[in-house]
Amino acid sequence: MRSMFSLLCLLGFVLGFAFAAPAPRPANTVENVEKRSFKVERFRNPNFTGRNSPKQLMKAHYKYGITPRAALVEHIKRQEIAAAAIQARAVVDTKNRRKGGKHHHNAGAAASTAAASTKTATAAAAGATSATNATNIAAAAAAVSSDGVGSVINTPTSDDVEYLSPVDIGGQTLNLDFDTGSSDLWVFDTQLSAKSSTGHTLFDSSKSSTFSALKGASFFVSYGDGSQVAGNVGTDTVNIGGATVTKQAVELATAVSQSFVNDASTDGLLGLAFSKLNTVQPTQQKTFFDNLSANLADPVFTADLRHNATGTYEFGAIDATKFTGDMTFVDVNTTQGFWQFSSSSFAVGTGAAQAGAANQAIADTGTTLMLVSNDIATAYYSQVDGAQDSQQAGGFTVPCDATLPDLQIDVGGSMATVKGSDIVFEEIAANTCFGGLQAIDSDLMIFGDIFFKSNFVAFNNGNNTLGFATHA
Ligand SMILES: *[C@@H]1O[C@H](CO)[C@@H](O)[C@H](O)[C@H]1NC(C)=O
Ligand SMILES: *[C@@H]1O[C@H](CO)[C@@H](O)[C@H](O)[C@H]1NC(C)=O
Ligand SMILES: *[C@@H]1O[C@H](CO)[C@@H](O)[C@H](O)[C@H]1NC(C)=O
Ligand SMILES: *[C@@H]1O[C@H](CO)[C@@H](O)[C@H](O)[C@H]1NC(C)=O
Ligand SMILES: *[C@@H]1O[C@H](CO)[C@@H](O)[C@H](O)[C@H]1NC(C)=O
Ligand SMILES: *[C@@H]1O[C@H](CO)[C@@H](O)[C@H](O)[C@H]1NC(C)=O
């Protein structure tokens, strides 16, 4: 599960706050960090079965409050109807089973493969426009049933959709999704009902001797796709790979939406954007990194995320053995609270640099794909034989066996490279792969994990810069 802020929601909320200059912090409240650095491994979630590229693309739109392209909306609608149909069918099957019927379906697994059978999804969609309409669901279920989609079971795969890192909170270890596109540290906890928390590791504040409730404080993150997280807030000692912050605000979910519930391996999110995006009321709280950084040798963390491999986040130092050549540092524009920089040109392969339509972008580990203005995506895929802007898939697709050119793209005035091999993302049909580079209709482009696979990235909140270099 990715964090999916609706930027509009968030900005409205953020504007309600006055931002004080950071107060000086007592040095002794952050332990063991002087002149040291701390690493935490970031592993691919082996149990994540929800891979679904168009959905990842849709989530990114929702996260930033951007209107998706019509083809994407249509595609997602078809998926949802097919998924609802499968759910409906599973209900029918359950009834059948009770009656001694022999059908057997795994609704969850089948729903996550709904996208794979676009033909069926379309057939189901033909007779239905709303997945919430019972009549439609029944009709869709019948259509899907006759096509046999419900029997398709998704095999869990190790892919690059979601990454988790272990975090120790008051002596309890949870797997959190590190997200440089948001600023709340929230966890699944024992206040949640069994129904909302099954399969997750829950934080139990009553078992932590260092936990202290922040009386009257609450948080509420509203996601554009309708999913939400809300709860109350406390402080506790948070330890990430040895970097320890006492009195770190830890937000305890009392309500989470279904999409988080379903993703059983993620026990919460750890936001690494600027504290001005934190949603705690009535007093906004600082991120783990903000609390930590004044006492780090260097107020920096790095993201070393790789294709199909374990990655590392390191706090406090930039490990020169992790990259080749020089690291390029560019200015970060903190106005909106993101790791944002200017980005006004690009080049495809060895082609000449050209101006792009958008002029700002952010570095976001919490978004799977790399989302650029339509002119860049179009120019890029025009150089790939067999690439299509597919209405059916809801985005750009390429033949999986195509050799893609590298993309050069402006990051704060310097060109960064995204390798063509990192842009082939997910096989959605025979030799048809969803592209890792997709279009977003916004002035703010989002450089997600596809960008990070090609670049070792440093986030410095001491001089508000972003550094990037080629992985060693
Ligand atoms: C559900 O959809 C059917 C067919 O499109 C329509 O006739 C019916 O009025 C809808 N019901 C509701 C409650 O929207
Ligand atoms: C994945 O599932 C297996 C089996 O249920 C479990 O042992 C393992 O801890 C899970 N991994 C994560 C990261 O949740
Ligand atoms: C961390 O941030 C909170 C505010 O969210 C503050 O009360 C606390 O003192 C900070 N801890 C450190 C060690 O800076
Ligand atoms: C990912 O890594 C595993 C094991 O390290 C390997 O078997 C698999 O082929 C790799 N997948 C891709 C797409 O590179
Ligand atoms: C900084 O970001 C804001 C908000 O996106 C934008 O309006 C402004 O032009 C940016 N400043 C620079 C110098 O790019
Ligand atoms: C910012 O800090 C990094 C070290 O983290 C340093 O290498 C870089 O030169 C600094 N950039 C500026 C513009 O001060």
PDB file of C-alpha atoms and ligand atoms in Angstrom, residues 25 29-30 245-249 285-286 291, ligand 3:
ATOM      1  CA  ARG A  25      16.432  20.817  20.562  1.00  0.00           C
ATOM      2  CA  THR A  29      17.213  13.603  23.631  1.00  0.00           C
ATOM      3  CA  VAL A  30      18.581  11.905  20.544  1.00  0.00           C
ATOM      4  CA  VAL A 245      14.654   9.309  18.769  1.00  0.00           C
ATOM      5  CA  THR A 246      12.909   9.600  22.121  1.00  0.00           C
ATOM      6  CA  LYS A 247       9.528  11.341  22.247  1.00  0.00           C
ATOM      7  CA  GLN A 248       8.868  10.738  18.578  1.00  0.00           C
ATOM      8  CA  ALA A 249       5.237  11.301  17.630  1.00  0.00           C
ATOM      9  CA  GLN A 285       4.330  16.963  14.960  1.00  0.00           C
ATOM     10  CA  LYS A 286       7.802  16.489  13.577  1.00  0.00           C
ATOM     11  CA  ASN A 291      13.814  15.049  15.052  1.00  0.00           C
TER      12      ASN A 291
HETATM   13  C1  LIG B   3      10.390  15.125  18.315  1.00  0.00           C
HETATM   14  O1  LIG B   3       9.268  15.827  17.895  1.00  0.00           O
HETATM   15  C2  LIG B   3       8.308  16.139  18.886  1.00  0.00           C
HETATM   16  C3  LIG B   3       7.262  16.928  18.203  1.00  0.00           C
HETATM   17  O2  LIG B   3       6.605  16.114  17.279  1.00  0.00           O
HETATM   18  C4  LIG B   3       8.913  16.873  20.055  1.00  0.00           C
HETATM   19  O3  LIG B   3       7.943  17.075  21.046  1.00  0.00           O
HETATM   20  C5  LIG B   3      10.054  16.034  20.604  1.00  0.00           C
HETATM   21  O4  LIG B   3      10.663  16.682  21.666  1.00  0.00           O
HETATM   22  C6  LIG B   3      11.042  15.773  19.508  1.00  0.00           C
HETATM   23  N1  LIG B   3      12.114  14.937  20.009  1.00  0.00           N
HETATM   24  C7  LIG B   3      13.365  15.234  19.748  1.00  0.00           C
HETATM   25  C8  LIG B   3      14.343  14.297  20.294  1.00  0.00           C
HETATM   26  O5  LIG B   3      13.692  16.206  19.097  1.00  0.00           O
END
